[in-house]
XYZ file of C-alpha atoms in Angstrom:
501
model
C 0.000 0.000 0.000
C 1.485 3.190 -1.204
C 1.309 6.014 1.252
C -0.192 10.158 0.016
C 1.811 13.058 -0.075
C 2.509 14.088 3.029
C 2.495 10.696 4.895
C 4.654 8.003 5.556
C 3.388 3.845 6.480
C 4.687 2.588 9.602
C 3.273 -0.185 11.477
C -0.723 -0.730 11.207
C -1.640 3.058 10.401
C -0.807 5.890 8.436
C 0.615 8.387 10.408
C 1.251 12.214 9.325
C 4.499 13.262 8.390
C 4.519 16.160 10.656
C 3.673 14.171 13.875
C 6.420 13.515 16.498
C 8.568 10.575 16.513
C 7.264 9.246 19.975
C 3.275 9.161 17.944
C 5.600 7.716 14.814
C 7.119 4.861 16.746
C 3.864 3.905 18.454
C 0.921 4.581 16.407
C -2.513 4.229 17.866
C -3.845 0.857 16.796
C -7.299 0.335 14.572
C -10.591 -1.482 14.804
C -9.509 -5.155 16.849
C -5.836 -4.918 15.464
C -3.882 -7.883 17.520
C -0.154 -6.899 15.986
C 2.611 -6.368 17.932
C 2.251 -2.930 18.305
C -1.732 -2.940 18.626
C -1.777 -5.219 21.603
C -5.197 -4.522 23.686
C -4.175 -3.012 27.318
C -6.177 -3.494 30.327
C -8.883 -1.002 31.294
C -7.760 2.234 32.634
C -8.899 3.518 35.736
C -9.950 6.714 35.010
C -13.058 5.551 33.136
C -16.266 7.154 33.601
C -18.595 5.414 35.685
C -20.911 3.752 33.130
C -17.713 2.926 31.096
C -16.757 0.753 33.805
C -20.312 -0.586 35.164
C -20.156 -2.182 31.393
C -17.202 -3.415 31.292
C -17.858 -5.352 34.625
C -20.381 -6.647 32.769
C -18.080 -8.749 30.803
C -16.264 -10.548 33.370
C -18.185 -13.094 34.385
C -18.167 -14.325 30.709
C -17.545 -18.109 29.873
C -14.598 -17.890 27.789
C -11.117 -17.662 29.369
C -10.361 -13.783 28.406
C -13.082 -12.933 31.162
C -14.750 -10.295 28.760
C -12.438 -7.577 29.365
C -8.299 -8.447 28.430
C -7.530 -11.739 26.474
C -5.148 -12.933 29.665
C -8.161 -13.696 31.849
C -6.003 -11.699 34.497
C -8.375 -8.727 35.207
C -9.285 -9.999 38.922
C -5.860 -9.958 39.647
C -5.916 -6.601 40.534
C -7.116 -5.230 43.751
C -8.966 -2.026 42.152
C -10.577 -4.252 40.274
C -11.865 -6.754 42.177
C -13.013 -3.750 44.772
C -15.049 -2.372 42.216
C -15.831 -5.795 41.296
C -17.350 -7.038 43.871
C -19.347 -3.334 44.857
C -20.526 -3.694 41.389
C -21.930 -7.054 43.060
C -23.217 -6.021 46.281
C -25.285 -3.063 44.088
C -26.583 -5.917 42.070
C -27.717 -8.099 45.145
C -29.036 -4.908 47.266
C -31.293 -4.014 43.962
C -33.094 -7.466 44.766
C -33.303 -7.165 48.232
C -35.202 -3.748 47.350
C -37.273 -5.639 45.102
C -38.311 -8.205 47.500
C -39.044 -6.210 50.632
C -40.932 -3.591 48.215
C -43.171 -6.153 45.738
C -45.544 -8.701 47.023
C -44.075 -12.059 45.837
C -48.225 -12.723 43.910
C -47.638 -10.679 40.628
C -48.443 -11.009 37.017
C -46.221 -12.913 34.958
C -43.730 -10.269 33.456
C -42.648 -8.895 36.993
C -42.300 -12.265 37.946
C -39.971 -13.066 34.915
C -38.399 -10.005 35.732
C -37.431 -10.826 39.605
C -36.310 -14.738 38.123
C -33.788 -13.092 36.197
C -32.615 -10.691 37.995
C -32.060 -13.086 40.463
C -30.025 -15.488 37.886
C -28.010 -12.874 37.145
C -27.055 -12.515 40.252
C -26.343 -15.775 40.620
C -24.254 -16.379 37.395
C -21.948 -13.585 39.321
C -21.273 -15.605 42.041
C -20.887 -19.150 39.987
C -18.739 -17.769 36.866
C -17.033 -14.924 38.397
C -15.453 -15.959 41.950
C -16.304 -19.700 42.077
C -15.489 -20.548 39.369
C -12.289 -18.689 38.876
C -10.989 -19.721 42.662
C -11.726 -22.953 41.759
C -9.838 -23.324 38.644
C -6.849 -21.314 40.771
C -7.075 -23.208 43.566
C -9.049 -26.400 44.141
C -7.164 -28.255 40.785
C -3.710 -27.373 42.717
C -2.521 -30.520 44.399
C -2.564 -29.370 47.653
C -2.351 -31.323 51.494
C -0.410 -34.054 48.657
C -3.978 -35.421 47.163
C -5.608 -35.537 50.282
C -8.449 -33.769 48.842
C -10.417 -36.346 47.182
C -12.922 -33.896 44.638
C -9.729 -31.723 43.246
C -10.071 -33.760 39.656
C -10.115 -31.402 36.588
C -12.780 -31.661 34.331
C -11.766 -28.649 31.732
C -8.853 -29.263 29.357
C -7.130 -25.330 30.548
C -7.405 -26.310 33.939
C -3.622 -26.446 34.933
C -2.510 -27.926 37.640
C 0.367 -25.908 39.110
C 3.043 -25.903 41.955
C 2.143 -24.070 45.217
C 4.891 -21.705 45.152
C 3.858 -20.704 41.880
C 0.438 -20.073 42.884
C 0.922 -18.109 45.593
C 3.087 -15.561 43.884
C 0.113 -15.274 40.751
C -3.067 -16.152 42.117
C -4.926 -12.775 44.059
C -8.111 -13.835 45.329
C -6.313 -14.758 48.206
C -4.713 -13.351 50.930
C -0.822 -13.216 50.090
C 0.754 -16.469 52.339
C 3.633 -18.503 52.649
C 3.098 -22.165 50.329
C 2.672 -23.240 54.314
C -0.260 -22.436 54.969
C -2.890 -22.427 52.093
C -6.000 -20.761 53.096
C -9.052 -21.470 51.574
C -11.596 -19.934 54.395
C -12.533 -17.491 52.484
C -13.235 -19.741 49.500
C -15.556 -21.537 51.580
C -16.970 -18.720 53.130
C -18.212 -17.516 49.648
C -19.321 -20.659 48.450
C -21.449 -20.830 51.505
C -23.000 -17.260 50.894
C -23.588 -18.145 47.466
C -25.507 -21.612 48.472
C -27.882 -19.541 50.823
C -28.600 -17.479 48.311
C -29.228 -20.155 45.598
C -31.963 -21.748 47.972
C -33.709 -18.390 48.717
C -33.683 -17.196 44.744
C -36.613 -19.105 42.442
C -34.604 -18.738 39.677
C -34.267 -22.707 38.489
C -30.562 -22.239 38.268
C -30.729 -21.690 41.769
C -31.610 -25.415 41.999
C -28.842 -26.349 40.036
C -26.564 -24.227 41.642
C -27.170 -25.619 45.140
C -26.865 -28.969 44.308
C -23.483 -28.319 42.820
C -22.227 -26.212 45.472
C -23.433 -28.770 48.083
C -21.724 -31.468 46.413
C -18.312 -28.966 46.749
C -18.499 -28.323 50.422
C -19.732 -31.511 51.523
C -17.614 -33.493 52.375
C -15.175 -32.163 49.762
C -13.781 -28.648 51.032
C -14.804 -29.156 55.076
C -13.096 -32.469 55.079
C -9.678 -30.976 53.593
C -9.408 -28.307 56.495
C -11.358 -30.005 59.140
C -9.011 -32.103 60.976
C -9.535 -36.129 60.626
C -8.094 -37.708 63.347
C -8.801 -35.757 66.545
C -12.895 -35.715 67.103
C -13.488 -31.797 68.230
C -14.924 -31.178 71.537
C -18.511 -30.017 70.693
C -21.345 -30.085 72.792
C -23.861 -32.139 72.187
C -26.776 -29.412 72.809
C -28.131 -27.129 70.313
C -28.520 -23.333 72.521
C -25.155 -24.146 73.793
C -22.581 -25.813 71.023
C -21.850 -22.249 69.242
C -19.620 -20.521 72.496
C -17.153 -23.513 72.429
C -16.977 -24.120 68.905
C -13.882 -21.694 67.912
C -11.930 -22.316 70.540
C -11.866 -25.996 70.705
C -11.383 -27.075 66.806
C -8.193 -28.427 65.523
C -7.530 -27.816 61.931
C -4.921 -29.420 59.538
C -3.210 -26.811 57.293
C -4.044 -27.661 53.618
C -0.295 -27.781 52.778
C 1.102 -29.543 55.898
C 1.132 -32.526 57.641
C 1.792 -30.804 60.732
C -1.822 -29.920 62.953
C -2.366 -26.135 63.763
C -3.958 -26.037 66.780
C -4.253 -22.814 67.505
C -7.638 -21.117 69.011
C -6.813 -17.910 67.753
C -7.125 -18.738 64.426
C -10.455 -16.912 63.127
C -10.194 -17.885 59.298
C -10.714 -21.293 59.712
C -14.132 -22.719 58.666
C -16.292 -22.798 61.344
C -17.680 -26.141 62.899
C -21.465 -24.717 63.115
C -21.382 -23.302 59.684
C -20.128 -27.346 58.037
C -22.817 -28.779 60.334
C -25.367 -26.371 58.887
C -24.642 -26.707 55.629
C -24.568 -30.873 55.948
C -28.394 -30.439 57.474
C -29.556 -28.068 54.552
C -27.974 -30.879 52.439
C -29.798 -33.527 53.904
C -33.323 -31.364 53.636
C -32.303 -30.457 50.076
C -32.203 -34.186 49.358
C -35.072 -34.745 50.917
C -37.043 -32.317 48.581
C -36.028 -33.719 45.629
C -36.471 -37.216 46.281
C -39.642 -36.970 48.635
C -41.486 -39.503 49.495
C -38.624 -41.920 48.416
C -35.519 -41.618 51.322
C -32.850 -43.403 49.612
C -30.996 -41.092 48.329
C -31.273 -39.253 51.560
C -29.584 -41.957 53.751
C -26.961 -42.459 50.861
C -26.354 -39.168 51.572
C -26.461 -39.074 55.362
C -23.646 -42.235 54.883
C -21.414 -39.672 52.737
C -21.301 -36.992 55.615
C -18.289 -37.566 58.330
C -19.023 -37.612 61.684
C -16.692 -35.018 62.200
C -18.800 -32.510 59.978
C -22.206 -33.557 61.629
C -21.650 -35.280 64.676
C -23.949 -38.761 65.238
C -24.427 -37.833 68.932
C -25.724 -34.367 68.328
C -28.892 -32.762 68.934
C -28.984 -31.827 65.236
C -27.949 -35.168 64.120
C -31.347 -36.422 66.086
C -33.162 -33.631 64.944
C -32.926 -34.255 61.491
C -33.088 -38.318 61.447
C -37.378 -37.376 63.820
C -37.647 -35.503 60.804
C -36.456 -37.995 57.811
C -38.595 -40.890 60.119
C -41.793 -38.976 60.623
C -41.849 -38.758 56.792
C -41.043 -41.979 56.265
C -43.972 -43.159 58.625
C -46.553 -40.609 57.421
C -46.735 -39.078 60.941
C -47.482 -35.660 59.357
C -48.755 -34.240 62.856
C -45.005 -35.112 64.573
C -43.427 -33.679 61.251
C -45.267 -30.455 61.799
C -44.096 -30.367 64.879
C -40.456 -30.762 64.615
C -40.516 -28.086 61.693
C -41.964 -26.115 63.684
C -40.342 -23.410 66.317
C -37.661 -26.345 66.584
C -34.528 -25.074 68.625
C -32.475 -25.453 65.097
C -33.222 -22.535 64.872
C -31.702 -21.509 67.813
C -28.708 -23.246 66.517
C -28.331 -21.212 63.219
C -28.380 -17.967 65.032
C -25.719 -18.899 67.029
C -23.891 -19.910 63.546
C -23.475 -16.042 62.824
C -22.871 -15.085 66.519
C -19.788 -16.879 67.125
C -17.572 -17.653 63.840
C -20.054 -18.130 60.918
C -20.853 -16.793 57.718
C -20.722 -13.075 58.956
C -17.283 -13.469 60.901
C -15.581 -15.135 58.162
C -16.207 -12.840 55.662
C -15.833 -9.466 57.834
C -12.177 -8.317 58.214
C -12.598 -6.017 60.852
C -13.161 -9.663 63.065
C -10.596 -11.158 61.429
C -7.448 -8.769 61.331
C -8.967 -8.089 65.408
C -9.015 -11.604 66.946
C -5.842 -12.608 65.064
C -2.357 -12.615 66.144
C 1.035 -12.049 64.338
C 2.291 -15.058 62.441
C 5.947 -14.881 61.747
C 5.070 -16.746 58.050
C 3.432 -14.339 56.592
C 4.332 -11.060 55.233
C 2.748 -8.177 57.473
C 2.642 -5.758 54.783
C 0.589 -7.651 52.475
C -1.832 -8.894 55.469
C -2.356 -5.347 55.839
C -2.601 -3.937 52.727
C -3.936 -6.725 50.443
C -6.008 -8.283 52.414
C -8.062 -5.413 53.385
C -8.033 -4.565 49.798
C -9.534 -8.277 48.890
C -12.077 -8.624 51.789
C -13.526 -5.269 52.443
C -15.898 -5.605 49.105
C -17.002 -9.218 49.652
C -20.612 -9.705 49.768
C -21.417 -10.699 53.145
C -23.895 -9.469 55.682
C -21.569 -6.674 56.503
C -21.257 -5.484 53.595
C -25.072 -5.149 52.244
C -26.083 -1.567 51.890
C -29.326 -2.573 52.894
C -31.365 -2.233 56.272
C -33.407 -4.698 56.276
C -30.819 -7.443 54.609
C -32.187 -10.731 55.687
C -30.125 -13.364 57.774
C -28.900 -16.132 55.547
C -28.224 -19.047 57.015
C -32.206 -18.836 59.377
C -33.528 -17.858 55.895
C -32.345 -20.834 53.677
C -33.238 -23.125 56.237
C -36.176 -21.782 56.635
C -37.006 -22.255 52.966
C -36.070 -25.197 52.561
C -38.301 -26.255 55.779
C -41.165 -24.448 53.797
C -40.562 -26.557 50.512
C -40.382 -29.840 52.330
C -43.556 -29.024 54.340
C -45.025 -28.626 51.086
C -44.190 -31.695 49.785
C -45.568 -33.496 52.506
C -48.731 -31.361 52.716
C -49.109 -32.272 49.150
C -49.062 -36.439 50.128
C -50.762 -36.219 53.630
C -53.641 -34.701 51.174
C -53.579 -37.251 49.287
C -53.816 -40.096 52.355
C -56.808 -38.152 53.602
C -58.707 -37.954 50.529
C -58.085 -42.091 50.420
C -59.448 -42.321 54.250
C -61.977 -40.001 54.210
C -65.613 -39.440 52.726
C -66.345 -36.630 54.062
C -65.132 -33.315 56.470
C -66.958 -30.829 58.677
C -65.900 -27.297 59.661
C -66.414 -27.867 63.393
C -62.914 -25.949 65.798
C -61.412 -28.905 66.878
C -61.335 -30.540 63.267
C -60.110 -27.568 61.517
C -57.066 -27.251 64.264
C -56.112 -30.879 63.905
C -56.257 -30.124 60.005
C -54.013 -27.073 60.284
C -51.509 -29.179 62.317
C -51.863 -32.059 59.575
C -51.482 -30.055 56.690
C -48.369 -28.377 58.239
C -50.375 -25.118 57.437
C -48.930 -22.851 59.928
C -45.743 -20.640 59.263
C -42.415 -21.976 60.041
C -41.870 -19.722 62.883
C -44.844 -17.611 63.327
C -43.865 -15.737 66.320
C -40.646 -14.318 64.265
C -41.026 -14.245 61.445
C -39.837 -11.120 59.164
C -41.927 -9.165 56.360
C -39.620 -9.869 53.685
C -39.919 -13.759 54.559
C -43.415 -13.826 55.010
C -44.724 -11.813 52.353
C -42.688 -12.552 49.893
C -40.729 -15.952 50.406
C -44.102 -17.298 50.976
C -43.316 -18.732 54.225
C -46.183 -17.087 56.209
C -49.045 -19.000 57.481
C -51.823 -20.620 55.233
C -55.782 -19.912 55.900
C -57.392 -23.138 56.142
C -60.569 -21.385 54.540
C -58.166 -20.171 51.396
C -56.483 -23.668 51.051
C -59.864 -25.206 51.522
C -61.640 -23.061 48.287
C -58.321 -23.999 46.307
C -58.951 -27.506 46.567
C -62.362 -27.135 45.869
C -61.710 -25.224 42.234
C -59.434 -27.799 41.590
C -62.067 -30.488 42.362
C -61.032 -32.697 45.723
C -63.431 -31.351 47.756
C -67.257 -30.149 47.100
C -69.783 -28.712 49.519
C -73.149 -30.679 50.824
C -76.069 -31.005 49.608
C -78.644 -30.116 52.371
C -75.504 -29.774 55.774
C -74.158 -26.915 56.573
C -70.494 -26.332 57.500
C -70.229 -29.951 55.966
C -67.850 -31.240 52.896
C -67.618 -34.497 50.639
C -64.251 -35.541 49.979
C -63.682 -36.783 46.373
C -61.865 -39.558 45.968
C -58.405 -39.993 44.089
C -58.356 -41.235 40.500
């Protein structure tokens, strides 16, 4: 290509003659030019603010270059993944808005509407941190193959030396190839489970059974230690206070055990016991009325993640055999105002979700440790855990508690399910109902038509989760348009039961 008058070639453009020899040397590149001199640079950080809002769009894309530089390498740096994950928590505070200010009955676009939003949030979660820290961390053969789920099942997934990973890899706090933490890793993954049981988005479904399959007994068996039982009590109101202080954890990277009780980023014993019952519930939803794949599952759990001589242990096996038996009345019972409940809040109180992702608690109620660098403790991991999306971090008021809300769906959902069957027994056994006090109370306790906790329950969980208490009189009309139940001919207050075809 010949150049005009005036102008000279060089490189990819056509630069003026006149122009300096600096703008000569390195000419602006054109269009998606990938030449040596036209390389694509990272995003600058003087952006506008929209400029940048879209270009965090792009990062939780599918394809290794992330959406924004063809490395993959934008959450490597701090600014980034602070605006990152802020351009998260504005994402998941818009939906809390949404549910506290919307009743969850609406017509079918505003519905569509809150399921995606609610995806998206959750594809931010699953592509963008997961994901990523996975690929970083999980696939590098760390505690020497003790951690029996760390198989790679993408063909770019490299497995690489420790050392090396520490000195490339920054969605973790900068340590010696000692001591590997992966707390926080957990602590996300747990955050983004509760969230995938709350959301109705169907990849929420998806997502939890995934992430349950991660955690359990994958992740809490490589940091819990195996050999040494820890000292937990055996009652529910009173296992939290002990809990941090008694564990013994094996270091991820070493043999040797760290027993040490003031180490506060080590996954907490509640929150692995937690996450083992919502596991066991989760299973139970899916399979209901079968129980086999709940008991394979129940088998699969160590005893030192739930403990067999536990309240919660016996809490959840009344629940699995009142099911099993059709004792609907004892199943309402134990779903009930149980003290698990009592059990989860003590989860956040003492070392849960909310203290392992805060870093105020963390950098407080830890000491020195002469292997790791103090200046990057400081610096970088303030930096990487200020943003996170916890509880502490939610703009929002009114955020909801995680770990009492999940469970409390999931008791919802599985209350459903076996309203749904005991129907169906009583429409076998009976011919016909009356409206008379005592009836309609047994019915109510039968039909597990009562709220979940009625006496504290919050507005966002029982007008919009749908985990508020049922009116017999509404339920009964329901079933009645759909043609189970029909009034009387000639009795008052009096209904014949149709029989199932």
């Amino acid at each position: 290509m010949q150049a005009r008058r005036g102008q000279r070639a060089n490189g990819h453009a056509l630069v003026p003659a006149h122009s300096d020899a600096k703008n000569a040397r390195n000419p602006p590149p054109r269009g998606r030019a990938r030449g040596r001199e036209g390389r694509w640079q990272p995003p600058r950080t003087n952006l506008t603010a929209s400029r940048q809002v879209n270009q965090l769009e792009y990062i939780p894309s599918v394809s290794r270059s992330s959406g924004i530089d063809k490395d993959g390498d934008s959450l490597k740096d701090f600014r980034m993944q602070e605006a990152y994950w802020e351009f998260i928590d504005g994402k998941l505070t818009a939906v809390w808005e949404e549910y506290l200010n919307q009743p969850v009955c609406q017509n079918e676009s505003a519905k569509r509407k809150r399921v995606e939003n609610q995806t998206n949030v959750l594809i931010l979660f699953r592509t963008s941190f997961c994901t990523r820290a996975l690929r970083g961390m999980l696939f590098v053969n760390f505690a020497k193959g003790s951690y029996p789920r760390a198989a790679a099942t993408n063909s770019h997934c490299k497995v690489r030396p420790i050392d090396e990973y520490h000195s490339t890899h920054p969605l973790f706090p900068s340590r010696t190839t000692s001591e590997l933490d992966i707390s926080h890793l957990i602590a996300v993954y747990e955050t983004s489970l509760y969230l995938s049981i709350m959301f109705e988005s169907s990849v929420g479904m998806l997502d939890t059974t995934s992430i349950l399959s991660r955690l359990v007994p994958g992740m809490y068996t490589a940091v819990l230690q195996p050999t040494q039982p820890p000292q937990l009590s055996s009652s529910l109101p009173s296992a939290s206070p002990a809990l941090s202080s008694t564990s013994t954890w094996i270091s991820p990277t070493s043999s040797s055990l760290l027993s040490s009780p003031s180490r506060p980023w080590s996954p907490s014993r509640p929150s692995a016991s937690l996450t083992a019952i919502l596991m066991l519930l989760h299973t139970l939803i899916l399979t209901h009325p079968s129980q086999r794949a709940y008991f394979d599952t129940l088998q699969s759990i160590p005893e030192r993640i739930l403990d067999r001589k536990s309240e919660m242990y016996g809490w959840i096996r009344a629940v699995a055999r009142s099911l099993g038996r059709c004792d609907f009345v004892e199943f309402e019972k134990l779903t009930r105002g149980s003290d698990i409940f009592e059990f989860v809040t003590s989860v956040g109180d003492v070392k849960g979700v909310d203290s392992d992702l805060d870093p105020k608690s963390r950098l407080a109620n830890s000491k020195p440790d002469s292997n790791l660098n103090s200046h990057s403790t400081s610096v970088s991991n303030s930096r990487l855990h200020k943003t996170v999306p916890s509880e502490h971090v939610l703009r929002s008021q009114r955020k909801p508690d995680l770990p009492k809300t999940a469970l409390r769906v999931l008791l919802s959902r599985l209350r459903a399910k076996a309203r749904d069957r005991a129907w169906v027994i009583f429409r076998s056994a009976y011919r016909e109902m009356s409206e008379e006090d005592k009836l309609r109370r047994w019915l109510e306790r039968y039909l597990a038509l009562e709220s979940v906790e009625s006496a504290s329950l919050e507005k966002m969980e029982e007008c919009v989760l749908g985990m508020g208490k049922i009116a017999l009189d509404d339920w009964m009309r329901e079933r009645e348009r759909d043609g189970h139940i029909r009034r009387k001919e000639g009795a008052a207050g009096k209904w014949v039961v149709c029989k199932v075809r």
